[in-house]
């Protein structure tokens, strides 16, 4: 099947899906609206329950027009106060339609959003607690806060403070494991302020499963609310992030639960949402007064990352948070005295490299997947490693030994991007079409102590050219190499074959037949002139723009093909040719 046939098939499949959706999705008729407005509680609930069941598995509701939405809003606003069972079905309906951002605000009003907050016990005036309606309100809030500006505007100081208080109380609720069951807790067991509005939340009436569910939804509400409100981010930065740090502290009391284990799925989920909220708080806002909390956050996240067999989602979220914290990374690689060194820690040059090692191996595990989609998520791992290598020289030396160890003769028998070693994978990432390719190049360049010659030696000029051109240091290729006693990058067997390495490709190319073999000097000259004429023709047609390295180290276009060889008549210095790939 040809490519155009596949394209036509995809379009047809999409059209069939759309038509099927319209046919299978029950629409809200005029009769339904009339019944909702005038019927008894039982009939209204049954009719709405039928519609909810029909809509439940869909995520787009463009067939519900604006006029219908406005009439539904009017009916819901009138009937919301009648009973808990009506509120439950209305909230269920709003939760489903709030999956689709299109025309959502026509289904909401300030008063209706406040009613949702009331049922969720996130307002001063709340409805009598009903578990089913409460859970529907929680799920509804997640969707409307994500997709509705109106809902986000109504999520005021009172709602956010009550949410923080409830998360704090639920996270501090002790649940002691006994025969794989946890003992329920009463409100008296928790130390809380008697003035707190959270006293209205009946935690003493809930079992552990319900408490875990509420905690999960509350953390998701906090994440959605903080993701799109700069005002909330700043408020929680100054007064609120402690709540989420407490969630991390509690999680780290049970590190075995944070490993890959389906038994503690809820526990992992709570920790992950808390990390995501902290990312929102620290990524978009900063104030010098919160340095203490930021340092605590960095330490807690580093402890999560260094847990053996940690859940990958937690590992990713913890690295994301550390990447946005504007703090010194020396905190993550503390200097240790001899008496402080423990057998479980990784020590290098008198510093604890446990964190650096954990981040690098987390990156390596993800690179092994060779997935372009996963590569897009590697940016924060590389950012952390770059900052660590830039700020802590001992960390740079340690990471260099793992990523680009001294070359052996066998390493240059193949292309730098060919192989399963970490260096090979990193260079493949440099050449990938992703938002991480520049970060990968920057990381290796820093490990090379920003030595152009050493960078070219490990990567090959073809792979290194992009970073060198962007930095304007292409003219540094012929600088003399500097021998570093502490960071020798050559082995004896590599030195024996160094002159055979092609600096452009970075490896020893197999011997091939010389294309000029058998040609006379006149024939060679003829081929050179023909090549120059072809290049000049392509330049005149605007198809190519050759360039050369300018005095500032940047690439500059040439106007004539002869400019490409303008400065190449002089005999190159022998030391440059020997040292062109550096150490």
Coordinates of C-alpha atoms in Angstrom, one line a residue:
X1 CA 0.0 0.0 0.0
X2 CA 1.4 3.4 -1.0
X3 CA 1.9 6.3 1.4
X4 CA -1.0 8.3 -0.1
X5 CA -3.3 5.2 0.4
X6 CA -2.3 5.1 4.1
X7 CA -3.1 8.8 4.5
X8 CA -6.5 8.4 2.9
X9 CA -7.2 5.4 5.2
X10 CA -6.3 7.4 8.3
X11 CA -8.6 10.2 7.3
X12 CA -11.4 7.7 6.6
X13 CA -10.9 6.0 9.9
X14 CA -11.0 9.4 11.7
X15 CA -14.3 10.3 9.9
X16 CA -15.9 7.0 10.8
X17 CA -14.9 7.5 14.5
X18 CA -16.4 11.0 14.5
X19 CA -19.6 9.8 13.0
X20 CA -19.8 6.8 15.3
X21 CA -19.3 9.1 18.3
X22 CA -22.2 11.3 17.2
X23 CA -24.4 8.3 16.6
X24 CA -23.6 6.5 19.8
X25 CA -23.6 9.6 22.1
X26 CA -27.0 10.3 23.2
X27 CA -27.9 14.0 22.8
X28 CA -29.8 16.1 25.3
X29 CA -33.3 16.6 23.9
X30 CA -35.8 19.3 24.4
X31 CA -37.9 16.7 26.3
X32 CA -35.0 16.0 28.7
X33 CA -34.6 19.7 29.5
X34 CA -38.4 20.1 30.1
X35 CA -38.3 17.0 32.3
X36 CA -35.3 18.2 34.3
X37 CA -37.0 21.5 34.9
X38 CA -40.4 20.3 36.1
X39 CA -40.1 16.6 37.2
X40 CA -39.9 15.2 40.6
X41 CA -36.6 14.4 42.3
X42 CA -36.7 10.7 41.4
X43 CA -37.5 11.3 37.7
X44 CA -34.8 14.1 37.4
X45 CA -32.2 11.8 39.0
X46 CA -33.1 8.9 36.8
X47 CA -33.0 11.0 33.6
X48 CA -29.7 12.6 34.5
X49 CA -28.3 9.2 35.5
X50 CA -29.2 7.9 32.0
X51 CA -27.4 10.8 30.3
X52 CA -24.4 10.4 32.5
X53 CA -24.1 6.7 31.7
X54 CA -24.3 7.6 28.0
X55 CA -21.7 10.3 28.2
X56 CA -19.3 8.6 30.6
X57 CA -16.9 7.0 28.1
X58 CA -16.4 10.1 25.9
X59 CA -14.2 13.2 26.2
X60 CA -15.6 15.5 23.6
X61 CA -19.0 17.1 23.7
X62 CA -19.1 19.6 20.9
X63 CA -22.7 18.4 20.0
X64 CA -24.0 20.0 23.2
X65 CA -24.5 23.6 21.9
X66 CA -24.2 26.8 23.8
X67 CA -27.9 27.4 24.1
X68 CA -28.4 24.0 25.6
X69 CA -25.6 24.5 28.0
X70 CA -27.1 27.8 29.2
X71 CA -30.5 26.1 29.8
X72 CA -28.8 23.3 31.7
X73 CA -26.9 25.8 33.8
X74 CA -30.2 27.5 34.7
X75 CA -31.8 24.2 35.7
X76 CA -28.8 23.0 37.7
X77 CA -28.6 26.3 39.6
X78 CA -32.3 26.0 40.6
X79 CA -32.2 22.4 41.6
X80 CA -28.7 22.1 43.2
X81 CA -30.0 22.9 46.7
X82 CA -32.8 20.4 46.7
X83 CA -31.1 17.2 47.9
X84 CA -27.8 15.4 48.1
X85 CA -28.8 12.8 45.5
X86 CA -29.5 15.6 43.0
X87 CA -26.2 17.2 43.8
X88 CA -24.4 13.9 43.2
X89 CA -25.8 13.5 39.7
X90 CA -25.3 17.2 38.7
X91 CA -21.7 17.0 39.9
X92 CA -21.3 13.7 37.9
X93 CA -22.7 15.5 34.8
X94 CA -20.4 18.5 35.3
X95 CA -17.4 16.3 35.8
X96 CA -17.9 14.5 32.5
X97 CA -18.6 17.5 30.4
X98 CA -15.7 19.4 32.0
X99 CA -13.3 17.0 30.2
X100 CA -13.9 19.1 27.1
X101 CA -12.7 22.7 27.3
X102 CA -14.8 23.9 24.4
X103 CA -17.7 26.1 25.6
X104 CA -17.3 24.8 29.2
X105 CA -17.7 28.2 30.8
X106 CA -21.3 28.4 29.3
X107 CA -22.1 25.5 31.6
X108 CA -20.7 27.2 34.7
X109 CA -21.4 30.3 36.8
X110 CA -19.8 31.8 39.8
X111 CA -22.6 30.6 42.1
X112 CA -22.5 27.0 40.6
X113 CA -18.7 26.8 41.1
X114 CA -19.2 28.0 44.7
X115 CA -21.8 25.2 45.1
X116 CA -19.2 22.7 43.9
X117 CA -16.7 24.1 46.5
X118 CA -19.3 23.9 49.2
X119 CA -20.0 20.2 48.5
X120 CA -16.2 19.6 48.5
X121 CA -16.0 21.3 51.9
X122 CA -13.7 24.0 50.5
X123 CA -15.9 27.0 51.4
X124 CA -17.1 28.6 54.6
X125 CA -20.7 27.6 53.9
X126 CA -20.8 23.9 53.2
X127 CA -23.5 21.4 52.6
X128 CA -24.1 18.5 54.9
X129 CA -21.4 15.9 54.3
X130 CA -22.4 13.1 51.9
X131 CA -19.6 10.8 50.8
X132 CA -20.8 10.1 47.2
X133 CA -21.6 13.7 46.5
X134 CA -18.3 14.8 48.1
X135 CA -16.2 12.5 45.9
X136 CA -18.1 13.7 42.8
X137 CA -17.3 17.3 43.8
X138 CA -13.6 16.4 44.2
X139 CA -13.4 14.9 40.8
X140 CA -15.4 17.7 39.2
X141 CA -13.1 20.3 40.7
X142 CA -10.1 18.6 39.1
X143 CA -11.6 18.9 35.7
X144 CA -13.2 22.4 35.9
X145 CA -10.0 23.9 37.4
X146 CA -8.0 22.4 34.6
X147 CA -10.3 23.6 31.8
X148 CA -12.2 26.7 33.0
X149 CA -10.9 30.2 33.7
X150 CA -14.1 31.0 35.5
X151 CA -13.6 28.1 38.0
X152 CA -9.9 29.1 38.6
X153 CA -11.0 32.6 39.4
X154 CA -13.5 31.3 42.0
X155 CA -10.8 29.2 43.7
X156 CA -10.1 31.9 46.2
X157 CA -8.0 32.3 49.3
X158 CA -10.5 30.5 51.5
X159 CA -10.7 27.5 49.2
X160 CA -6.9 27.2 48.9
X161 CA -6.3 27.6 52.6
X162 CA -8.9 25.0 53.5
X163 CA -7.4 22.6 50.9
X164 CA -3.9 23.1 52.4
X165 CA -5.3 22.4 55.9
X166 CA -7.0 19.3 54.8
X167 CA -4.0 17.9 53.0
X168 CA -1.9 18.7 56.1
X169 CA -4.3 16.8 58.4
X170 CA -4.7 13.8 56.1
X171 CA -0.9 13.5 55.6
X172 CA -0.4 13.6 59.4
X173 CA -3.0 11.0 60.0
X174 CA -1.1 7.9 61.3
X175 CA -2.1 4.6 59.8
X176 CA -0.3 1.8 61.5
X177 CA 0.1 -1.4 59.5
X178 CA -1.1 -4.6 61.2
X179 CA -1.6 -7.8 59.4
X180 CA -1.6 -5.8 56.1
X181 CA -4.5 -3.7 57.4
X182 CA -4.3 -0.2 58.8
X183 CA -6.1 1.1 62.0
X184 CA -8.6 3.9 61.3
X185 CA -7.9 7.1 63.2
X186 CA -10.2 9.5 64.9
X187 CA -9.9 13.3 64.7
X188 CA -8.7 13.5 68.3
X189 CA -5.5 11.6 67.3
X190 CA -4.4 14.5 65.1
X191 CA -2.9 17.6 66.5
X192 CA -4.8 20.5 64.8
X193 CA -5.8 24.0 65.6
X194 CA -9.3 24.3 67.1
X195 CA -9.8 27.4 65.0
X196 CA -9.2 25.5 61.7
X197 CA -12.1 25.1 59.3
X198 CA -10.8 21.6 58.6
X199 CA -12.6 20.4 61.7
X200 CA -15.7 20.4 59.5
X201 CA -14.2 17.5 57.5
X202 CA -15.3 14.3 59.2
X203 CA -12.0 12.4 59.0
X204 CA -13.1 10.3 62.0
X205 CA -15.9 8.7 60.0
X206 CA -13.7 7.6 57.1
X207 CA -11.7 4.4 56.8
X208 CA -8.2 4.2 55.5
X209 CA -9.2 3.6 51.9
X210 CA -11.4 6.7 51.9
X211 CA -8.7 8.8 53.5
X212 CA -6.2 7.7 50.8
X213 CA -8.8 8.6 48.1
X214 CA -9.5 12.0 49.5
X215 CA -5.7 12.7 49.9
X216 CA -5.2 11.7 46.3
X217 CA -7.9 14.0 44.9
X218 CA -6.9 16.9 47.1
X219 CA -3.3 16.7 45.9
X220 CA -4.5 16.6 42.3
X221 CA -6.7 19.6 42.9
X222 CA -3.7 21.4 44.4
X223 CA -1.6 20.5 41.4
X224 CA -4.1 21.7 38.8
X225 CA -4.8 24.9 40.8
X226 CA -1.1 25.7 41.2
X227 CA -0.2 24.9 37.6
X228 CA -2.2 27.8 36.2
X229 CA -2.3 30.5 38.9
X230 CA 0.8 32.6 39.4
X231 CA -0.8 34.3 42.4
X232 CA -1.4 30.9 44.0
X233 CA 2.1 29.8 43.3
X234 CA 3.5 32.8 45.1
X235 CA 1.2 32.5 48.0
X236 CA 2.0 28.8 48.5
X237 CA 5.7 29.6 48.0
X238 CA 5.6 31.9 51.0
X239 CA 3.0 30.0 53.1
X240 CA 2.0 26.6 51.9
X241 CA 4.9 24.6 50.5
X242 CA 5.6 23.2 54.0
X243 CA 2.4 21.2 53.7
X244 CA 3.7 19.3 50.6
X245 CA 7.2 19.0 52.2
X246 CA 5.5 17.2 55.1
X247 CA 4.0 14.7 52.6
X248 CA 7.5 14.0 51.4
X249 CA 8.8 13.6 54.9
X250 CA 6.1 11.1 55.8
X251 CA 6.8 9.2 52.6
X252 CA 10.5 8.9 53.3
X253 CA 9.7 7.3 56.7
X254 CA 8.7 4.3 54.6
X255 CA 11.2 4.2 51.7
X256 CA 10.3 0.6 50.9
X257 CA 6.9 1.7 49.9
X258 CA 8.3 4.1 47.2
X259 CA 9.9 1.3 45.3
X260 CA 8.3 -0.4 42.3
X261 CA 5.5 -2.2 44.1
X262 CA 1.8 -2.2 43.2
X263 CA 1.0 -2.9 46.8
X264 CA 1.7 0.7 47.7
X265 CA 0.3 2.3 44.6
X266 CA -1.6 5.0 46.5
X267 CA 1.4 5.8 48.7
X268 CA 3.5 6.4 45.6
X269 CA 0.8 8.4 43.9
X270 CA 0.4 10.8 46.9
X271 CA 4.2 11.4 46.9
X272 CA 4.2 12.0 43.2
X273 CA 1.4 14.6 43.3
X274 CA 3.1 16.4 46.1
X275 CA 6.3 16.6 44.1
X276 CA 4.4 17.9 41.1
X277 CA 2.9 20.6 43.2
X278 CA 6.3 21.6 44.6
X279 CA 7.5 21.8 41.0
X280 CA 4.7 24.3 40.2
X281 CA 5.5 26.3 43.2
X282 CA 9.3 26.6 42.8
X283 CA 9.4 26.7 39.0
X284 CA 7.5 29.9 38.4
X285 CA 8.0 31.8 41.6
X286 CA 10.9 32.7 43.9
X287 CA 11.5 34.7 47.0
X288 CA 14.8 34.8 49.0
X289 CA 12.8 34.4 52.2
X290 CA 12.0 30.7 51.3
X291 CA 15.6 29.5 51.0
X292 CA 15.2 27.3 54.0
X293 CA 12.2 25.5 52.6
X294 CA 13.9 25.2 49.2
X295 CA 17.0 23.6 50.8
X296 CA 14.7 21.2 52.7
X297 CA 12.9 20.4 49.4
X298 CA 16.2 19.7 47.6
X299 CA 17.4 17.3 50.4
X300 CA 14.1 15.4 50.5
X301 CA 14.1 15.1 46.7
X302 CA 17.7 13.9 46.6
X303 CA 16.8 11.2 49.3
X304 CA 14.0 10.0 47.1
X305 CA 16.2 9.7 44.0
X306 CA 18.9 7.7 45.9
X307 CA 16.4 5.0 47.0
X308 CA 17.3 1.7 45.3
X309 CA 14.7 0.5 42.8
X310 CA 12.7 3.7 43.2
X311 CA 9.5 4.0 41.2
X312 CA 10.4 5.7 37.9
X313 CA 7.6 8.3 38.1
X314 CA 8.9 9.5 41.5
X315 CA 12.4 9.6 40.2
X316 CA 11.3 11.8 37.3
X317 CA 9.3 14.1 39.5
X318 CA 12.0 14.5 42.1
X319 CA 14.6 15.3 39.5
X320 CA 12.2 17.8 37.9
X321 CA 11.9 19.7 41.2
X322 CA 15.7 19.8 41.9
X323 CA 16.3 21.1 38.4
X324 CA 14.2 24.3 39.1
X325 CA 15.6 25.1 42.5
X326 CA 18.0 28.1 42.3
X327 CA 20.4 26.7 44.9
X328 CA 24.0 25.6 45.1
X329 CA 24.4 21.9 44.2
X330 CA 27.2 21.5 46.7
X331 CA 24.5 20.7 49.1
X332 CA 23.9 17.5 47.2
X333 CA 27.6 16.4 47.3
X334 CA 28.7 17.2 50.8
X335 CA 32.4 17.0 51.9
X336 CA 32.9 14.1 54.2
X337 CA 35.5 13.4 56.8
X338 CA 37.1 10.0 56.9
X339 CA 35.1 9.0 60.0
X340 CA 31.8 10.0 58.3
X341 CA 32.2 7.8 55.3
X342 CA 29.7 4.9 55.2
X343 CA 30.0 1.7 53.2
X344 CA 26.7 2.4 51.4
X345 CA 27.8 5.8 50.1
X346 CA 29.8 6.5 47.0
X347 CA 32.8 8.6 47.8
X348 CA 35.1 10.4 45.3
X349 CA 37.7 13.0 46.1
X350 CA 36.3 13.4 49.7
X351 CA 32.7 14.1 48.6
X352 CA 29.6 12.0 48.7
X353 CA 28.7 11.2 45.1
X354 CA 25.7 9.0 45.9
X355 CA 23.2 11.5 44.5
X356 CA 25.3 12.2 41.4
X357 CA 25.6 8.5 40.7
X358 CA 21.9 7.9 41.2
X359 CA 20.9 10.7 38.7
X360 CA 23.4 9.5 36.1
X361 CA 22.2 5.9 36.3
X362 CA 18.6 7.0 36.1
X363 CA 19.5 8.9 32.9
X364 CA 21.3 5.8 31.6
X365 CA 18.3 3.5 32.2
X366 CA 16.1 5.9 30.2
X367 CA 18.6 6.1 27.4
X368 CA 18.7 2.3 27.1
X369 CA 15.0 2.5 26.1
X370 CA 16.0 4.3 22.9
X371 CA 12.6 6.0 22.8
X372 CA 12.2 9.4 21.1
X373 CA 9.2 10.1 23.3
X374 CA 11.2 9.4 26.5
X375 CA 14.1 11.5 25.3
X376 CA 11.9 14.5 25.6
X377 CA 11.7 13.9 29.4
X378 CA 15.5 13.8 29.9
X379 CA 15.9 17.5 30.0
X380 CA 15.8 17.9 33.7
X381 CA 18.2 15.0 34.3
X382 CA 20.7 16.6 32.0
X383 CA 20.1 20.0 33.6
X384 CA 20.8 18.6 37.1
X385 CA 24.0 16.9 35.8
X386 CA 25.1 20.0 34.0
X387 CA 24.7 22.2 37.1
X388 CA 26.3 19.6 39.3
X389 CA 29.3 19.3 37.0
X390 CA 29.6 23.0 36.7
X391 CA 29.5 23.8 40.4
X392 CA 31.3 20.9 41.9
X393 CA 34.6 19.9 40.3
X394 CA 34.8 16.6 42.2
X395 CA 31.4 15.7 40.7
X396 CA 32.6 16.6 37.3
X397 CA 35.6 14.4 37.6
X398 CA 33.5 11.5 38.9
X399 CA 30.9 11.8 36.2
X400 CA 33.6 12.1 33.5
X401 CA 35.0 8.7 34.5
X402 CA 31.6 7.2 34.0
X403 CA 30.5 9.0 30.8
X404 CA 33.7 9.6 28.9
X405 CA 36.4 7.5 30.5
X406 CA 39.9 7.5 28.9
X407 CA 39.8 6.1 25.3
X408 CA 41.2 2.8 24.3
X409 CA 42.1 1.7 20.8
X410 CA 39.0 -0.5 20.7
X411 CA 36.8 2.6 21.3
X412 CA 37.9 4.2 18.0
X413 CA 37.3 1.2 15.9
X414 CA 33.7 2.3 15.4
X415 CA 31.8 5.6 15.2
X416 CA 31.4 7.5 18.5
X417 CA 27.6 7.2 18.2
X418 CA 27.8 3.4 17.6
X419 CA 27.7 1.2 20.6
X420 CA 26.0 0.5 23.9
X421 CA 28.3 2.4 26.2
X422 CA 27.0 5.5 27.9
X423 CA 29.2 7.8 25.8
X424 CA 27.7 6.3 22.6
X425 CA 24.2 6.7 23.9
X426 CA 24.9 10.3 24.9
X427 CA 26.3 11.2 21.4
X428 CA 23.2 9.6 19.8
X429 CA 21.1 11.8 22.0
X430 CA 23.2 14.8 20.8
X431 CA 22.2 13.9 17.2
X432 CA 18.5 13.2 17.9
X433 CA 15.7 15.5 17.0
X434 CA 14.6 16.5 20.4
X435 CA 14.7 19.3 22.9
X436 CA 17.5 17.6 24.8
X437 CA 20.1 17.4 22.1
X438 CA 21.7 20.7 23.1
X439 CA 21.7 19.8 26.8
X440 CA 23.4 16.5 26.0
X441 CA 26.1 18.3 24.0
X442 CA 26.5 20.8 26.8
X443 CA 26.9 18.1 29.4
X444 CA 29.7 16.3 27.5
X445 CA 31.4 19.6 26.8
X446 CA 31.5 20.5 30.5
X447 CA 32.9 17.0 31.3
X448 CA 35.6 17.8 28.8
X449 CA 36.4 21.0 30.9
X450 CA 35.2 23.0 27.9
X451 CA 38.2 21.9 25.9
X452 CA 37.4 22.0 22.3
X453 CA 40.1 19.5 21.3
X454 CA 39.0 17.0 23.9
X455 CA 35.3 17.4 23.0
X456 CA 36.1 16.7 19.3
X457 CA 38.2 13.7 20.3
X458 CA 35.4 12.1 22.2
X459 CA 32.6 13.0 19.8
X460 CA 34.1 13.6 16.4
X461 CA 34.0 17.0 14.8
X462 CA 30.8 16.1 12.9
X463 CA 28.9 15.6 16.1
X464 CA 30.6 18.5 18.0
X465 CA 30.3 21.1 15.3
X466 CA 26.8 22.2 16.3
X467 CA 27.7 23.2 19.8
X468 CA 31.0 24.8 18.8
X469 CA 29.2 26.9 16.1
X470 CA 26.5 28.0 18.5
X471 CA 29.2 29.1 21.1
X472 CA 31.3 30.8 18.5
X473 CA 34.4 28.7 19.3
X474 CA 35.0 26.9 16.0
X475 CA 38.3 28.8 15.7
X476 CA 39.6 27.1 18.9
X477 CA 40.1 23.8 17.1
X478 CA 43.7 24.4 16.4
X479 CA 44.7 25.6 19.9
X480 CA 47.4 23.6 21.6
X481 CA 46.2 20.9 23.9
X482 CA 46.7 21.2 27.6
X483 CA 47.9 18.1 29.4
X484 CA 46.1 17.6 32.7
X485 CA 47.8 15.3 35.1
X486 CA 44.7 14.6 37.1
X487 CA 42.5 14.0 34.2
X488 CA 44.6 12.2 31.5
X489 CA 42.2 11.1 28.8
X490 CA 44.5 8.9 26.8
X491 CA 45.7 5.3 27.3
X492 CA 48.9 3.8 25.8
X493 CA 47.0 1.6 23.3
X494 CA 45.0 4.7 22.2
X495 CA 48.1 6.8 21.6
X496 CA 49.4 4.0 19.4
X497 CA 46.5 4.5 16.9
X498 CA 45.7 8.2 17.6
X499 CA 47.2 9.4 14.3
X500 CA 44.9 7.0 12.4
X501 CA 41.7 8.5 13.8
X502 CA 39.7 10.7 11.4
X503 CA 39.0 13.8 13.6
X504 CA 35.8 14.5 11.6
X505 CA 34.2 11.2 12.1
X506 CA 36.0 10.4 15.4
X507 CA 37.0 6.8 14.5
X508 CA 39.5 4.9 12.4
X509 CA 37.8 4.5 9.0
X510 CA 38.4 1.3 7.1
X511 CA 41.0 1.6 4.4
X512 CA 39.4 2.2 1.0
X513 CA 40.5 2.7 -2.5
X514 CA 41.9 6.2 -3.2
X515 CA 39.6 7.8 -5.8
X516 CA 42.6 9.6 -7.2
X517 CA 44.6 6.4 -7.9
X518 CA 45.6 6.2 -11.5
X519 CA 44.9 9.8 -12.3
X520 CA 47.4 12.2 -13.7
X521 CA 48.0 15.6 -12.1
X522 CA 46.0 17.2 -15.0
X523 CA 43.0 14.9 -14.3
X524 CA 43.1 15.7 -10.6
X525 CA 43.2 19.4 -11.3
X526 CA 40.3 19.0 -13.8
X527 CA 38.1 17.2 -11.1
X528 CA 38.9 19.9 -8.6
X529 CA 37.9 22.7 -11.0
X530 CA 34.7 20.9 -11.9
X531 CA 33.8 20.5 -8.2
X532 CA 34.4 24.2 -7.6
X533 CA 32.2 25.1 -10.6
X534 CA 29.4 22.9 -9.4
X535 CA 29.6 24.4 -5.9
X536 CA 29.6 27.9 -7.4
X537 CA 26.6 27.1 -9.6
X538 CA 24.6 25.8 -6.6
X539 CA 25.5 29.0 -4.7
X540 CA 24.4 31.2 -7.6
X541 CA 21.0 29.4 -7.6
X542 CA 20.6 30.0 -3.9
X543 CA 20.5 26.3 -3.1
X544 CA 23.4 26.3 -0.8
X545 CA 25.3 28.9 1.3
X546 CA 28.8 27.6 2.1
X547 CA 30.4 29.2 5.1
X548 CA 33.8 29.5 6.9
X549 CA 34.9 30.2 10.4
X550 CA 35.3 33.9 11.0
X551 CA 37.7 35.7 13.3
X552 CA 35.0 35.7 16.0
X553 CA 34.7 31.9 15.9
X554 CA 31.2 32.2 14.3
X555 CA 30.3 30.8 10.9
X556 CA 30.0 33.4 8.2
X557 CA 28.8 33.0 4.6
X558 CA 31.2 33.2 1.7
X559 CA 30.3 35.1 -1.5
X560 CA 32.6 33.1 -3.8
X561 CA 33.8 29.5 -3.7
X562 CA 37.5 30.6 -3.7
X563 CA 37.0 32.2 -0.3
X564 CA 36.7 28.6 1.1
X565 CA 40.4 28.1 0.4
X566 CA 41.6 31.7 0.9
X567 CA 43.6 31.1 4.0
X568 CA 44.6 27.5 3.5
X569 CA 47.7 28.0 1.4
X570 CA 50.0 28.2 4.4
X571 CA 51.6 25.0 5.7
X572 CA 49.8 24.0 8.9
X573 CA 51.9 24.0 12.1
X574 CA 53.0 20.5 12.9
X575 CA 52.0 20.8 16.5
X576 CA 48.4 21.7 15.5
X577 CA 48.0 18.6 13.3
X578 CA 49.3 16.4 16.1
X579 CA 47.1 18.0 18.7
X580 CA 44.0 18.6 16.7
X581 CA 41.9 16.1 18.6
X582 CA 43.2 17.2 22.0
X583 CA 43.2 15.4 25.3

